PDB file of C-alpha atoms in Angstrom:
ATOM      1  CA  GLU O  20      56.262 -10.945  39.009  1.00 95.00           C
ATOM      2  CA  VAL O  21      57.146 -10.010  35.491  1.00 97.00           C
ATOM      3  CA  VAL O  22      58.798  -6.609  35.481  1.00 97.00           C
ATOM      4  CA  LEU O  23      58.557  -4.475  32.201  1.00 98.00           C
ATOM      5  CA  THR O  24      61.276  -1.985  31.490  1.00 98.00           C
ATOM      6  CA  GLN O  25      60.512   0.691  28.949  1.00 98.00           C
ATOM      7  CA  SER O  26      62.886   2.831  27.131  1.00 95.00           C
ATOM      8  CA  PRO O  27      63.716   5.473  26.523  1.00 96.00           C
ATOM      9  CA  ALA O  28      61.781   7.328  29.204  1.00 97.00           C
ATOM     10  CA  THR O  29      61.368  10.339  26.918  1.00 98.00           C
ATOM     11  CA  LEU O  30      61.453  10.368  22.975  1.00 98.00           C
ATOM     12  CA  SER O  31      61.749  14.011  21.502  1.00 97.00           C
ATOM     13  CA  LEU O  32      60.636  13.964  17.844  1.00 97.00           C
ATOM     14  CA  SER O  33      58.984  16.059  15.331  1.00 97.00           C
ATOM     15  CA  PRO O  34      55.660  15.321  13.479  1.00 97.00           C
ATOM     16  CA  GLY O  35      56.255  13.215  10.515  1.00 97.00           C
ATOM     17  CA  GLU O  36      59.273  11.354  12.093  1.00 97.00           C
ATOM     18  CA  ARG O  37      59.241   7.667  13.096  1.00 98.00           C
ATOM     19  CA  ALA O  38      59.024   6.623  16.623  1.00 98.00           C
ATOM     20  CA  THR O  39      60.551   3.413  18.002  1.00 98.00           C
ATOM     21  CA  LEU O  40      59.614   2.557  21.629  1.00 98.00           C
ATOM     22  CA  SER O  41      60.893  -0.390  23.384  1.00 98.00           C
ATOM     23  CA  CYS O  42      59.608  -2.687  26.230  1.00 98.00           C
ATOM     24  CA  ARG O  43      61.798  -5.369  27.734  1.00 98.00           C
ATOM     25  CA  ALA O  44      60.379  -8.170  30.028  1.00 98.00           C
ATOM     26  CA  SER O  45      62.172  -9.732  32.927  1.00 97.00           C
ATOM     27  CA  GLN O  46      61.202 -13.244  31.730  1.00 97.00           C
ATOM     28  CA  SER O  47      59.678 -14.399  28.573  1.00 97.00           C
ATOM     29  CA  VAL O  48      56.045 -13.432  27.930  1.00 97.00           C
ATOM     30  CA  SER O  49      55.760 -15.171  24.631  1.00 96.00           C
ATOM     31  CA  THR O  50      53.740 -12.675  22.575  1.00 97.00           C
ATOM     32  CA  TYR O  51      51.440 -11.798  25.345  1.00 98.00           C
ATOM     33  CA  LEU O  52      52.140  -8.022  25.421  1.00 97.00           C
ATOM     34  CA  ALA O  53      49.908  -4.944  24.824  1.00 98.00           C
ATOM     35  CA  TRP O  54      50.623  -1.304  24.206  1.00 98.00           C
ATOM     36  CA  TYR O  55      48.481   1.681  25.324  1.00 98.00           C
ATOM     37  CA  GLN O  56      48.534   5.381  24.560  1.00 98.00           C
ATOM     38  CA  GLN O  57      47.499   7.767  27.377  1.00 98.00           C
ATOM     39  CA  LYS O  58      46.963  11.574  26.804  1.00 97.00           C
ATOM     40  CA  PRO O  59      47.045  14.044  29.761  1.00 94.00           C
ATOM     41  CA  GLY O  60      43.785  13.797  31.866  1.00 94.00           C
ATOM     42  CA  GLN O  61      42.462  10.955  29.766  1.00 96.00           C
ATOM     43  CA  ALA O  62      42.212   7.073  30.255  1.00 97.00           C
ATOM     44  CA  PRO O  63      44.716   4.866  28.499  1.00 97.00           C
ATOM     45  CA  ARG O  64      43.630   3.511  25.038  1.00 98.00           C
ATOM     46  CA  LEU O  65      44.544  -0.023  23.851  1.00 98.00           C
ATOM     47  CA  LEU O  66      46.549   0.241  20.742  1.00 98.00           C
ATOM     48  CA  ILE O  67      48.124  -3.276  20.148  1.00 98.00           C
ATOM     49  CA  TYR O  68      47.402  -6.630  21.738  1.00 97.00           C
ATOM     50  CA  ASP O  69      49.352 -10.021  21.447  1.00 97.00           C
ATOM     51  CA  ALA O  70      52.383  -8.056  20.458  1.00 97.00           C
ATOM     52  CA  SER O  71      51.298  -7.227  16.995  1.00 97.00           C
ATOM     53  CA  ASN O  72      47.520  -6.960  16.646  1.00 97.00           C
ATOM     54  CA  ARG O  73      45.967  -3.580  16.335  1.00 97.00           C
ATOM     55  CA  ALA O  74      42.929  -2.914  18.348  1.00 96.00           C
ATOM     56  CA  THR O  75      39.668  -1.681  16.948  1.00 94.00           C
ATOM     57  CA  ASP O  76      39.994   1.705  15.065  1.00 95.00           C
ATOM     58  CA  ILE O  77      43.824   1.960  15.647  1.00 97.00           C
ATOM     59  CA  PRO O  78      45.537   3.592  12.548  1.00 97.00           C
ATOM     60  CA  ALA O  79      47.917   1.611  10.616  1.00 98.00           C
ATOM     61  CA  ARG O  80      50.730   3.833  11.428  1.00 98.00           C
ATOM     62  CA  PHE O  81      50.961   2.009  14.800  1.00 98.00           C
ATOM     63  CA  SER O  82      52.637  -1.366  14.625  1.00 98.00           C
ATOM     64  CA  GLY O  83      53.923  -3.629  17.192  1.00 98.00           C
ATOM     65  CA  SER O  84      56.574  -6.460  17.004  1.00 98.00           C
ATOM     66  CA  GLY O  85      58.679  -8.757  19.179  1.00 98.00           C
ATOM     67  CA  SER O  86      58.309 -11.938  21.215  1.00 97.00           C
ATOM     68  CA  GLY O  87      59.948 -13.447  24.289  1.00 97.00           C
ATOM     69  CA  THR O  88      61.480 -10.573  26.154  1.00 98.00           C
ATOM     70  CA  ASP O  89      61.964  -7.754  23.593  1.00 98.00           C
ATOM     71  CA  PHE O  90      59.216  -5.674  22.184  1.00 98.00           C
ATOM     72  CA  THR O  91      58.804  -2.782  19.882  1.00 98.00           C
ATOM     73  CA  LEU O  92      55.966  -0.176  19.268  1.00 98.00           C
ATOM     74  CA  THR O  93      56.639   1.650  16.053  1.00 98.00           C
ATOM     75  CA  ILE O  94      54.784   4.866  14.926  1.00 98.00           C
ATOM     76  CA  SER O  95      55.703   5.173  11.337  1.00 97.00           C
ATOM     77  CA  SER O  96      54.857   8.886  10.918  1.00 97.00           C
ATOM     78  CA  LEU O  97      53.978  10.825  13.982  1.00 97.00           C
ATOM     79  CA  GLU O  98      50.923  12.924  13.766  1.00 97.00           C
ATOM     80  CA  PRO O  99      50.191  15.735  16.213  1.00 96.00           C
ATOM     81  CA  GLU O 100      47.765  13.676  18.180  1.00 97.00           C
ATOM     82  CA  ASP O 101      50.380  10.985  18.781  1.00 98.00           C
ATOM     83  CA  PHE O 102      52.197  12.947  21.265  1.00 97.00           C
ATOM     84  CA  ALA O 103      51.445  11.099  24.478  1.00 98.00           C
ATOM     85  CA  VAL O 104      52.792   8.524  27.062  1.00 98.00           C
ATOM     86  CA  TYR O 105      52.875   4.901  25.973  1.00 98.00           C
ATOM     87  CA  PHE O 106      52.717   1.896  28.224  1.00 98.00           C
ATOM     88  CA  CYS O 107      53.351  -1.748  27.575  1.00 98.00           C
ATOM     89  CA  GLN O 108      51.457  -4.459  29.706  1.00 98.00           C
ATOM     90  CA  GLN O 109      51.984  -8.331  29.910  1.00 97.00           C
ATOM     91  CA  ARG O 110      49.401 -10.973  30.531  1.00 96.00           C
ATOM     92  CA  SER O 111      51.762 -13.897  30.283  1.00 94.00           C
ATOM     93  CA  SER O 112      52.237 -14.429  33.847  1.00 89.00           C
ATOM     94  CA  TRP O 113      49.503 -13.384  36.282  1.00 89.00           C
ATOM     95  CA  PRO O 114      48.469 -12.282  38.767  1.00 92.00           C
ATOM     96  CA  PRO O 115      49.658  -9.602  38.819  1.00 94.00           C
ATOM     97  CA  LEU O 116      49.131  -8.156  35.354  1.00 96.00           C
ATOM     98  CA  THR O 117      51.964  -5.664  35.065  1.00 97.00           C
ATOM     99  CA  PHE O 118      52.708  -2.495  33.199  1.00 98.00           C
ATOM    100  CA  GLY O 119      55.987  -0.997  32.085  1.00 98.00           C
ATOM    101  CA  GLY O 120      56.818   2.523  33.458  1.00 97.00           C
ATOM    102  CA  GLY O 121      55.864   4.357  30.278  1.00 97.00           C
ATOM    103  CA  THR O 122      57.701   6.216  27.524  1.00 98.00           C
ATOM    104  CA  LYS O 123      56.774   9.914  26.900  1.00 98.00           C
ATOM    105  CA  VAL O 124      56.854  11.014  23.276  1.00 98.00           C
ATOM    106  CA  GLU O 125      57.022  14.661  23.123  1.00 97.00           C
ATOM    107  CA  ILE O 126      57.395  17.261  20.368  1.00 94.00           C
ATOM    108  CA  LYS O 127      61.007  18.251  19.717  1.00 92.00           C
TER     109      LYS O 127
ATOM    110  CA  GLN G 151      29.043   2.738  22.056  1.00 92.00           C
ATOM    111  CA  VAL G 152      30.716   1.255  25.093  1.00 95.00           C
ATOM    112  CA  LEU G 153      30.599   3.589  28.142  1.00 97.00           C
ATOM    113  CA  LEU G 154      32.181   3.031  31.536  1.00 98.00           C
ATOM    114  CA  VAL G 155      31.590   5.576  34.180  1.00 98.00           C
ATOM    115  CA  GLU G 156      33.372   5.495  37.609  1.00 98.00           C
ATOM    116  CA  SER G 157      32.004   7.363  40.657  1.00 98.00           C
ATOM    117  CA  GLY G 158      32.566   7.237  44.439  1.00 97.00           C
ATOM    118  CA  GLY G 159      35.992   8.836  44.662  1.00 97.00           C
ATOM    119  CA  GLY G 160      36.810  11.572  47.045  1.00 97.00           C
ATOM    120  CA  VAL G 161      38.987  12.605  49.939  1.00 97.00           C
ATOM    121  CA  VAL G 162      39.073  10.051  52.941  1.00 97.00           C
ATOM    122  CA  GLN G 163      41.261   9.661  56.000  1.00 97.00           C
ATOM    123  CA  PRO G 164      43.734   7.038  56.384  1.00 97.00           C
ATOM    124  CA  GLY G 165      42.167   3.805  57.819  1.00 97.00           C
ATOM    125  CA  ARG G 166      38.774   4.675  56.425  1.00 98.00           C
ATOM    126  CA  SER G 167      36.670   3.084  53.692  1.00 98.00           C
ATOM    127  CA  LEU G 168      35.370   4.076  50.313  1.00 98.00           C
ATOM    128  CA  ARG G 169      33.258   2.184  47.683  1.00 98.00           C
ATOM    129  CA  LEU G 170      33.747   2.846  44.125  1.00 98.00           C
ATOM    130  CA  SER G 171      31.225   2.110  41.315  1.00 98.00           C
ATOM    131  CA  CYS G 172      31.585   1.648  37.619  1.00 98.00           C
ATOM    132  CA  ALA G 173      28.422   1.750  35.503  1.00 98.00           C
ATOM    133  CA  ALA G 174      28.529   0.027  32.217  1.00 98.00           C
ATOM    134  CA  SER G 175      26.521   0.742  29.035  1.00 97.00           C
ATOM    135  CA  GLY G 176      26.655  -0.043  25.266  1.00 96.00           C
ATOM    136  CA  PHE G 177      27.652  -3.630  25.730  1.00 95.00           C
ATOM    137  CA  THR G 178      26.508  -6.823  27.378  1.00 96.00           C
ATOM    138  CA  PHE G 179      28.062  -6.377  30.671  1.00 97.00           C
ATOM    139  CA  SER G 180      27.165  -9.612  32.122  1.00 96.00           C
ATOM    140  CA  ARG G 181      29.388 -11.485  29.477  1.00 96.00           C
ATOM    141  CA  TYR G 182      32.433  -9.474  30.186  1.00 96.00           C
ATOM    142  CA  ALA G 183      35.029  -9.939  32.907  1.00 97.00           C
ATOM    143  CA  MET G 184      36.100  -6.560  34.342  1.00 98.00           C
ATOM    144  CA  HIS G 185      39.149  -4.879  35.944  1.00 98.00           C
ATOM    145  CA  TRP G 186      40.079  -2.102  38.187  1.00 98.00           C
ATOM    146  CA  VAL G 187      43.346  -0.323  37.434  1.00 98.00           C
ATOM    147  CA  ARG G 188      44.834   2.645  39.264  1.00 98.00           C
ATOM    148  CA  GLN G 189      47.323   5.351  38.681  1.00 98.00           C
ATOM    149  CA  ALA G 190      48.993   7.446  41.333  1.00 98.00           C
ATOM    150  CA  PRO G 191      49.470  11.144  40.470  1.00 95.00           C
ATOM    151  CA  GLY G 192      52.141  11.360  37.990  1.00 93.00           C
ATOM    152  CA  LYS G 193      52.960   7.809  37.975  1.00 95.00           C
ATOM    153  CA  GLY G 194      52.300   4.748  35.995  1.00 96.00           C
ATOM    154  CA  LEU G 195      49.505   2.146  35.761  1.00 98.00           C
ATOM    155  CA  GLU G 196      48.962  -0.522  38.341  1.00 98.00           C
ATOM    156  CA  TRP G 197      46.498  -3.327  37.896  1.00 98.00           C
ATOM    157  CA  VAL G 198      44.211  -3.621  41.208  1.00 98.00           C
ATOM    158  CA  ALA G 199      41.660  -6.393  40.892  1.00 98.00           C
ATOM    159  CA  PHE G 200      39.885  -8.601  38.368  1.00 96.00           C
ATOM    160  CA  ILE G 201      36.368 -10.180  38.477  1.00 98.00           C
ATOM    161  CA  TRP G 202      34.943 -12.945  36.263  1.00 97.00           C
ATOM    162  CA  SER G 203      31.822 -12.064  34.238  1.00 96.00           C
ATOM    163  CA  ASP G 204      29.788 -14.053  36.571  1.00 95.00           C
ATOM    164  CA  GLY G 205      31.512 -12.942  39.696  1.00 94.00           C
ATOM    165  CA  SER G 206      32.620 -16.327  40.584  1.00 95.00           C
ATOM    166  CA  ASN G 207      36.226 -15.667  40.583  1.00 97.00           C
ATOM    167  CA  LYS G 208      38.296 -12.647  41.779  1.00 97.00           C
ATOM    168  CA  TYR G 209      41.908 -11.731  41.762  1.00 97.00           C
ATOM    169  CA  TYR G 210      43.864  -8.906  43.543  1.00 97.00           C
ATOM    170  CA  ALA G 211      47.265  -7.261  43.467  1.00 97.00           C
ATOM    171  CA  ASP G 212      49.231  -8.073  46.585  1.00 97.00           C
ATOM    172  CA  SER G 213      49.259  -4.383  47.555  1.00 97.00           C
ATOM    173  CA  VAL G 214      45.376  -4.474  48.098  1.00 98.00           C
ATOM    174  CA  LYS G 215      44.662  -8.162  49.008  1.00 97.00           C
ATOM    175  CA  GLY G 216      42.817  -8.398  52.241  1.00 97.00           C
ATOM    176  CA  ARG G 217      41.760  -4.658  52.069  1.00 98.00           C
ATOM    177  CA  PHE G 218      39.877  -4.319  48.876  1.00 98.00           C
ATOM    178  CA  THR G 219      36.985  -6.326  47.486  1.00 98.00           C
ATOM    179  CA  ILE G 220      35.792  -6.353  43.923  1.00 98.00           C
ATOM    180  CA  SER G 221      32.145  -7.323  43.206  1.00 98.00           C
ATOM    181  CA  ARG G 222      29.531  -6.796  40.527  1.00 98.00           C
ATOM    182  CA  ASP G 223      25.882  -6.688  40.051  1.00 98.00           C
ATOM    183  CA  ASN G 224      25.040  -7.743  36.563  1.00 97.00           C
ATOM    184  CA  SER G 225      21.197  -7.026  36.906  1.00 97.00           C
ATOM    185  CA  LYS G 226      22.430  -3.278  37.342  1.00 98.00           C
ATOM    186  CA  ASN G 227      25.387  -3.276  34.916  1.00 98.00           C
ATOM    187  CA  THR G 228      27.535  -2.148  37.710  1.00 98.00           C
ATOM    188  CA  MET G 229      30.922  -3.144  39.143  1.00 98.00           C
ATOM    189  CA  PHE G 230      32.283  -2.183  42.439  1.00 98.00           C
ATOM    190  CA  LEU G 231      35.447  -1.743  44.547  1.00 98.00           C
ATOM    191  CA  GLN G 232      34.982  -1.609  48.288  1.00 98.00           C
ATOM    192  CA  MET G 233      38.122  -0.226  49.704  1.00 98.00           C
ATOM    193  CA  ASP G 234      38.776  -0.652  53.433  1.00 98.00           C
ATOM    194  CA  SER G 235      41.830   0.355  55.540  1.00 98.00           C
ATOM    195  CA  LEU G 236      42.865   2.944  53.146  1.00 98.00           C
ATOM    196  CA  ARG G 237      46.543   4.117  53.132  1.00 98.00           C
ATOM    197  CA  ALA G 238      48.200   7.246  51.808  1.00 97.00           C
ATOM    198  CA  GLU G 239      49.679   5.036  48.933  1.00 97.00           C
ATOM    199  CA  ASP G 240      46.304   4.166  47.804  1.00 98.00           C
ATOM    200  CA  THR G 241      45.974   7.716  46.472  1.00 98.00           C
ATOM    201  CA  ALA G 242      45.344   7.557  42.776  1.00 98.00           C
ATOM    202  CA  VAL G 243      42.947   7.734  39.916  1.00 98.00           C
ATOM    203  CA  TYR G 244      40.918   4.524  39.789  1.00 98.00           C
ATOM    204  CA  PHE G 245      39.825   3.262  36.288  1.00 98.00           C
ATOM    205  CA  CYS G 246      37.513   0.447  35.453  1.00 98.00           C
ATOM    206  CA  ALA G 247      38.314  -1.431  32.261  1.00 97.00           C
ATOM    207  CA  SER G 248      36.677  -4.271  30.342  1.00 96.00           C
ATOM    208  CA  HIS G 249      38.634  -7.429  29.813  1.00 93.00           C
ATOM    209  CA  LYS G 250      39.903  -8.714  26.475  1.00 91.00           C
ATOM    210  CA  GLY G 251      42.144 -11.658  26.835  1.00 90.00           C
ATOM    211  CA  TYR G 252      43.629 -10.136  30.096  1.00 91.00           C
ATOM    212  CA  TYR G 253      44.207  -6.796  28.370  1.00 94.00           C
ATOM    213  CA  PHE G 254      42.084  -3.704  29.087  1.00 96.00           C
ATOM    214  CA  GLU G 255      40.048  -2.866  26.080  1.00 96.00           C
ATOM    215  CA  TYR G 256      37.599  -0.064  27.166  1.00 96.00           C
ATOM    216  CA  TRP G 257      38.315   2.231  29.913  1.00 97.00           C
ATOM    217  CA  GLY G 258      36.235   4.649  32.055  1.00 98.00           C
ATOM    218  CA  GLN G 259      37.425   8.216  32.691  1.00 97.00           C
ATOM    219  CA  GLY G 260      38.531   7.506  36.271  1.00 97.00           C
ATOM    220  CA  THR G 261      37.748   8.687  39.800  1.00 98.00           C
ATOM    221  CA  LEU G 262      40.278  10.266  41.953  1.00 98.00           C
ATOM    222  CA  VAL G 263      40.600   8.846  45.437  1.00 98.00           C
ATOM    223  CA  THR G 264      42.853  10.924  47.904  1.00 98.00           C
ATOM    224  CA  VAL G 265      43.685   9.420  51.259  1.00 98.00           C
ATOM    225  CA  SER G 266      44.954  12.096  53.483  1.00 96.00           C
ATOM    226  CA  SER G 267      44.451  13.266  57.094  1.00 93.00           C
TER     227      SER G 267
END
């Protein structure tokens, strides 16, 4: 099973700042990695798939990069609605499809 | 627009059964594989099960294998999760999600299952 480790657990930033979230895989997943955003009481939303492709209607301030075992989600300038929890997920080796533990982006 | 609506959650005693439904609209359901994903209270996401568009193949997480059964009725645009021998650790919000290259593209709002005596 591929284990995904996200860091940091919590990121405290102000609106307008740049957010950099990390996801590290226990073995190479090539570029088969996605990122999701989840707000309290809501379902997750697909942001990025295949490491760097934005999903439908996702703003350009969200970008993904990386390959192999190290991946990054960058939010170039935080908007108020971006404060949420972010999860990564791999599809390289399954079953099972696995998720990281999440990074909470909170308002500083 | 795409809409996925889960139902069937509730409070159930350990060892009992529950059947969840996921009603789909706004897309051609019969062409899409589908998943169940769960989230224990205050925890992360866990993939539970996956079914091909025609229902011919099914996959499960080890934690539910042999206890849960995923199925679908394409004539009714609905997917199901039959959960037997429920345990306290199955307590979670259960989401259905549409498949996009083994990612989860569209999600329902979730239904809460609480296993407690």
